[in-house]
mmCIF file of C-alpha atoms in Angstrom:
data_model
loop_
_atom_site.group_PDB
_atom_site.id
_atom_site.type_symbol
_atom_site.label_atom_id
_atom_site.label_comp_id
_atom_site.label_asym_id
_atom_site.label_seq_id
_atom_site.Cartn_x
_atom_site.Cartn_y
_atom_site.Cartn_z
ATOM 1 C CA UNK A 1 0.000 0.000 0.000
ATOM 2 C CA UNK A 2 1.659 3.452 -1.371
ATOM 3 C CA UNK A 3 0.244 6.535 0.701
ATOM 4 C CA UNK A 4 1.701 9.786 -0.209
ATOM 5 C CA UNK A 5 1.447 12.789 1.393
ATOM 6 C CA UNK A 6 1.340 16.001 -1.392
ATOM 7 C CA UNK A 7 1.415 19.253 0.000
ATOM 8 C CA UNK A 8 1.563 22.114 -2.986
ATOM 9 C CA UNK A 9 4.214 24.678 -2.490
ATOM 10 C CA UNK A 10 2.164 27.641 -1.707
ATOM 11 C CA UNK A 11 0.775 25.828 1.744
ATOM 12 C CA UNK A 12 4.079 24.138 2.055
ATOM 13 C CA UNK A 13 5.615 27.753 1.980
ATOM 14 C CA UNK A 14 2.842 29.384 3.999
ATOM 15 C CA UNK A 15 3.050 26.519 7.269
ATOM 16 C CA UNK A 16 7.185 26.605 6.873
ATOM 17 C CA UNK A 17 6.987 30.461 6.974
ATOM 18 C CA UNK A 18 4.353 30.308 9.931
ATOM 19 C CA UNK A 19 6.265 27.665 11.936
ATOM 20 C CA UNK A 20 9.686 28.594 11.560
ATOM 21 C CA UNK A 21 9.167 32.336 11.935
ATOM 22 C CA UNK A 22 7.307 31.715 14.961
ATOM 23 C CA UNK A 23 9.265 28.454 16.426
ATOM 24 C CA UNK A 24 13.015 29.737 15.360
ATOM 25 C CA UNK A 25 12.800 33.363 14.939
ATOM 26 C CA UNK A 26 13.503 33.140 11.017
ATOM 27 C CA UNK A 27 12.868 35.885 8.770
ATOM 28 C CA UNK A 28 10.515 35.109 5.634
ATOM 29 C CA UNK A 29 13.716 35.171 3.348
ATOM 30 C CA UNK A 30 15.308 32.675 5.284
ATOM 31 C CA UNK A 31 12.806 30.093 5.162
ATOM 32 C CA UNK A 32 12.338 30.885 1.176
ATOM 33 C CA UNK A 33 15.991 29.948 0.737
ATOM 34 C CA UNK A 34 16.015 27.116 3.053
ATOM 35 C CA UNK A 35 12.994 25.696 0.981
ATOM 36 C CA UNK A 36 15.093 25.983 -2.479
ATOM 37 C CA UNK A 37 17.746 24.699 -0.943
ATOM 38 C CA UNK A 38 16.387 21.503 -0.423
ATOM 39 C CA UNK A 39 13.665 21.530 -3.475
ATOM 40 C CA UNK A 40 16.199 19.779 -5.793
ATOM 41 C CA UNK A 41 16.722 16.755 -3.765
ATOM 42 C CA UNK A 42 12.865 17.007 -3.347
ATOM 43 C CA UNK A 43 11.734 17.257 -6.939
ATOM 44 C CA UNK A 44 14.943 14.025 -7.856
ATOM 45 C CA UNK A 45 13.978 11.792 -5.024
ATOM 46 C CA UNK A 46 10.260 12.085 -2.856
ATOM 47 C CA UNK A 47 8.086 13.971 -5.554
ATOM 48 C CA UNK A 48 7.944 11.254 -8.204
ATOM 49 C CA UNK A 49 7.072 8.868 -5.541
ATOM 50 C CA UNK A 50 3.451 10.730 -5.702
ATOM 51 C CA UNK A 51 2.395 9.288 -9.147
ATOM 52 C CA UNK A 52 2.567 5.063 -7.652
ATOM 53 C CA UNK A 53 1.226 5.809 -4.689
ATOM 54 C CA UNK A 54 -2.518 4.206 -4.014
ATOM 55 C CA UNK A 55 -3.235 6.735 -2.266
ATOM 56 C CA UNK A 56 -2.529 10.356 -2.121
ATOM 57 C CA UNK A 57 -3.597 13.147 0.713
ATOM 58 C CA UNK A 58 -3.396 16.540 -1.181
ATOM 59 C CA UNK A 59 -3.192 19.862 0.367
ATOM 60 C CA UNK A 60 -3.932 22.814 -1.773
ATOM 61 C CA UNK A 61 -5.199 26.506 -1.246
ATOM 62 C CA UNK A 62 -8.784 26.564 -0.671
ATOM 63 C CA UNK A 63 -11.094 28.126 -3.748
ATOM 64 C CA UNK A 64 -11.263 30.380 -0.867
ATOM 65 C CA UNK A 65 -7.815 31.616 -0.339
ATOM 66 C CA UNK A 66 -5.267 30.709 2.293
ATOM 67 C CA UNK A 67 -5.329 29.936 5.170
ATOM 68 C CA UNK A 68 -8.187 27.586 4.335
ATOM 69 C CA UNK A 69 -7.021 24.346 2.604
ATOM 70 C CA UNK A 70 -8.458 22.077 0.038
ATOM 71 C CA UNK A 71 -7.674 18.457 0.690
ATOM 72 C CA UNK A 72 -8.322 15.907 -1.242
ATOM 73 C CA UNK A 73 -8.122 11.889 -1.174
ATOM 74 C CA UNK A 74 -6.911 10.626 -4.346
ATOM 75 C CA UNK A 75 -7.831 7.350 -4.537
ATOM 76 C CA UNK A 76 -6.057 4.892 -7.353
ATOM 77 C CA UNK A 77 -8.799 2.788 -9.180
ATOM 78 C CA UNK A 78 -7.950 -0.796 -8.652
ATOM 79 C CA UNK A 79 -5.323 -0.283 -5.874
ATOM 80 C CA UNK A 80 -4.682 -1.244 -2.763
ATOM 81 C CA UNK A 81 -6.373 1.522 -0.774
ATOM 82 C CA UNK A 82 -10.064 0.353 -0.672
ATOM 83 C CA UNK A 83 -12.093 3.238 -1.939
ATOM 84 C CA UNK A 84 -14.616 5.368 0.342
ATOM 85 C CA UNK A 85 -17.025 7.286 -1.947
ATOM 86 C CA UNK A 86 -19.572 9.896 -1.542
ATOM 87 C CA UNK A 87 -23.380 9.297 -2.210
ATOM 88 C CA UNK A 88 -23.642 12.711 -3.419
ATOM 89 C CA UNK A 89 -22.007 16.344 -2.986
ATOM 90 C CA UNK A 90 -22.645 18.598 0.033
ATOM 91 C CA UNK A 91 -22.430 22.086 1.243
ATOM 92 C CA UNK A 92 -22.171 23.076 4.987
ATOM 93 C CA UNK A 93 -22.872 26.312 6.215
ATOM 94 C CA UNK A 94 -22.686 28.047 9.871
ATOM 95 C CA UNK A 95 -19.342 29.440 9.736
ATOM 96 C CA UNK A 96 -17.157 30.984 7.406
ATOM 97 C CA UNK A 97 -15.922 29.785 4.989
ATOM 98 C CA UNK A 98 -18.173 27.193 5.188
ATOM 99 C CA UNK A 99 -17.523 23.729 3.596
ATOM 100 C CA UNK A 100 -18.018 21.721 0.415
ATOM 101 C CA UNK A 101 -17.442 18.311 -0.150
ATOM 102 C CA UNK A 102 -17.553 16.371 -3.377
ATOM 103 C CA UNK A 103 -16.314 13.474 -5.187
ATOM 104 C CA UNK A 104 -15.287 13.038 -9.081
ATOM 105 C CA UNK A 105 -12.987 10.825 -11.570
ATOM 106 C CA UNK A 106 -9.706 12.351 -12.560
ATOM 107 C CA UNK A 107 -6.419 11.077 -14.266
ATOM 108 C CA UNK A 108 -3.409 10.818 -12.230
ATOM 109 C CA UNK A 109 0.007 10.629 -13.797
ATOM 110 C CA UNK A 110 -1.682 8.619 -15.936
ATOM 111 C CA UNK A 111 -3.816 6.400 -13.558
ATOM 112 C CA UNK A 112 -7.568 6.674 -13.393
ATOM 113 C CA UNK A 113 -8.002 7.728 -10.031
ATOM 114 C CA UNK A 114 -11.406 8.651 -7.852
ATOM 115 C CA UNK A 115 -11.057 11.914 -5.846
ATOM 116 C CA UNK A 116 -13.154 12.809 -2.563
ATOM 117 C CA UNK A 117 -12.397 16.786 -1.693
ATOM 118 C CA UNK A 118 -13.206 19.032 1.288
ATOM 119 C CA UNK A 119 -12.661 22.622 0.040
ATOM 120 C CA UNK A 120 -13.035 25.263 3.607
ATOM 121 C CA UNK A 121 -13.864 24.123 7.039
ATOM 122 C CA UNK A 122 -16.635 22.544 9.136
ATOM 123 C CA UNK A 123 -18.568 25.046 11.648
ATOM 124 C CA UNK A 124 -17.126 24.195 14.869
ATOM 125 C CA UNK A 125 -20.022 25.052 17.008
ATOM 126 C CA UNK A 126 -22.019 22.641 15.001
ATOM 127 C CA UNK A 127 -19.354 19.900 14.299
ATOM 128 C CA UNK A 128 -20.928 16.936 15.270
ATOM 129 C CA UNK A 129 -24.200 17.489 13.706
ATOM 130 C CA UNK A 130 -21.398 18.021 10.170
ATOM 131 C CA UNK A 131 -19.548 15.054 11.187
ATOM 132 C CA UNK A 132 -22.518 12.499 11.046
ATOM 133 C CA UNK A 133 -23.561 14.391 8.036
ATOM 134 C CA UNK A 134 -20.296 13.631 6.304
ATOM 135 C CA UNK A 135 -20.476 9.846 7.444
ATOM 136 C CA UNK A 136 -23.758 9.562 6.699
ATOM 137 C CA UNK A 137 -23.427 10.212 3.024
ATOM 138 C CA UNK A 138 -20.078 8.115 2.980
ATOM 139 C CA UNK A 139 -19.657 4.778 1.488
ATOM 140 C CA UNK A 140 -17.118 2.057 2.064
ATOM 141 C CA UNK A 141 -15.758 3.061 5.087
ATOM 142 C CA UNK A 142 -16.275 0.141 7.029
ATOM 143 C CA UNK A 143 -16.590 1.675 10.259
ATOM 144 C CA UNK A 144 -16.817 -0.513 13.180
ATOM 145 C CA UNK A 145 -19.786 1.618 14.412
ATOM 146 C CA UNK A 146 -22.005 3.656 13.233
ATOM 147 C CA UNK A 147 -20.354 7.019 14.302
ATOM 148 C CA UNK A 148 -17.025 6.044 14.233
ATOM 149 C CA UNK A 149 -15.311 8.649 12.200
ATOM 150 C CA UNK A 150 -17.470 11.251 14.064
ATOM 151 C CA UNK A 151 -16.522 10.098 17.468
ATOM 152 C CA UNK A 152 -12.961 10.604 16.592
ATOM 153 C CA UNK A 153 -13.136 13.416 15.026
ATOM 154 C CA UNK A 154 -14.970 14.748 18.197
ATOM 155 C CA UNK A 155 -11.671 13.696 19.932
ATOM 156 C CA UNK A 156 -9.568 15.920 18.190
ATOM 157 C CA UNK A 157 -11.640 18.574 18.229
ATOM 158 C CA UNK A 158 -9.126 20.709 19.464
ATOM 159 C CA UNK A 159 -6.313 19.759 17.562
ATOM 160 C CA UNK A 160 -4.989 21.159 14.185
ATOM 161 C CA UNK A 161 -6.793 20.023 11.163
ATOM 162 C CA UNK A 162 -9.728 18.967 12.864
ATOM 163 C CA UNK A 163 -11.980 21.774 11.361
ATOM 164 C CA UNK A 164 -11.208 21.109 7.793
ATOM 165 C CA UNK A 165 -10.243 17.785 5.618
ATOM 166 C CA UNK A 166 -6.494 17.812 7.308
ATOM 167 C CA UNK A 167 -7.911 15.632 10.030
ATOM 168 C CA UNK A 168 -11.230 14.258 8.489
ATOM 169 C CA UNK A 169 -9.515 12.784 5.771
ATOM 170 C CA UNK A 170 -6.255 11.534 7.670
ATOM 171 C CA UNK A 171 -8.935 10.143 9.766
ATOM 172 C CA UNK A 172 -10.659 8.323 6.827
ATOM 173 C CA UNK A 173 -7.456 6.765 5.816
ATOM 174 C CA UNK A 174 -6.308 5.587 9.201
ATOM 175 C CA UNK A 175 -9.822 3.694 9.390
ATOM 176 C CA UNK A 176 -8.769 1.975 5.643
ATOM 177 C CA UNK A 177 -5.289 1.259 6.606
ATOM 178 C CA UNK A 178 -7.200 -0.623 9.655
ATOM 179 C CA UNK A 179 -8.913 -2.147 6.990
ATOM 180 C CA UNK A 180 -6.327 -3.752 5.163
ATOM 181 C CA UNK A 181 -4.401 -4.415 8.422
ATOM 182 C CA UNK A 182 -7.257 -6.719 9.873
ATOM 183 C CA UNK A 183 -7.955 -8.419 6.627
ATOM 184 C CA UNK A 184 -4.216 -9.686 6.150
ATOM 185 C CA UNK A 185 -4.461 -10.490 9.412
ATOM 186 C CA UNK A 186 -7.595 -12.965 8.837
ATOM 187 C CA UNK A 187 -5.400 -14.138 6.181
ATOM 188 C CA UNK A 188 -2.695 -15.407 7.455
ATOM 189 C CA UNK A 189 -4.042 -16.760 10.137
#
């Protein structure tokens, strides 16, 4: 099972910039050339890794503008990662920017690939009520319990990425690396 984590430059920049200006008192130009420093070695060896991977987690800008992310689970038709699917699109509303979630077929360095995206963020105050409304309307998750994405999701509530599709889709792939875990386990045994 290939899992790849893609993270676009702009985001990449703006969480290095955040972090490191913050954390270790770096000025903006420092972390630019710090990041082309090591892009070479980036681009040669990790990058191309994205195109076999099963399954990728991709972090763009948000149609909304940064600081809100797009992320998106980029799911390899016919690979190892067993797919989770939406029964149809939705929009959630409360706070801003509000959230949309939808699912469509793409190409992928060349590989037909299924893509489930979260574009904004949940309304916090009304999370849980979003949460069940998210794994209500997904397929193939094979929960152990009904609720069981939204009961960890409430977990996490306070941690980073739990308001947008950082942590609801990390979450979602955790549950289908479970998956696969359990099943080769039955296997073998």
């Amino acid at each position: 099972l290939g899992i790849y984590i893609d993270i676009v430059n702009d985001v990449k920049f703006a969480w290095k910039v955040q972090r490191d200006v913050q954390e270790r008192g770096w000025t903006e130009e420092q972390v630019r050339e710090d990041i082309n420093k090591r892009l070479p070695d980036f681009s040669k060896y990790v990058d191309p890794q994205k195109a076999n991977a099963d399954v990728v987690l991709r972090y763009e800008p948000s149609d909304k503008g940064l600081p809100f992310l797009k992320v998106k689970l980029i799911q390899k038709k016919g690979g190892a990662f067993p797919m989770i699917t939406l029964k149809k699109d939705l929009t959630l509303t409360g706070s801003k920017p509000g959230a949309t979630l939808k699912m469509y077929d793409d190409d992928w360095f060349g590989s037909s690939v299924t893509v489930v995206e979260m574009d904004g963020e949940i309304d916090m105050n009304n999370m849980e009520a979003q949460l069940k409304e998210i794994e209500e309307n997904m397929e193939g998750l094979n929960a152990k319990s009904a609720g069981e994405l939204t009961e960890a999701m409430l977990k996490l509530k306070s941690s980073p990425g739990s308001q947008n599709g950082t942590g609801l889709l990390q979450t979602v792939i955790a549950m289908k690396v479970r998956e696969i875990y359990e099943k080769l386990s039955r296997q073998a045994a």
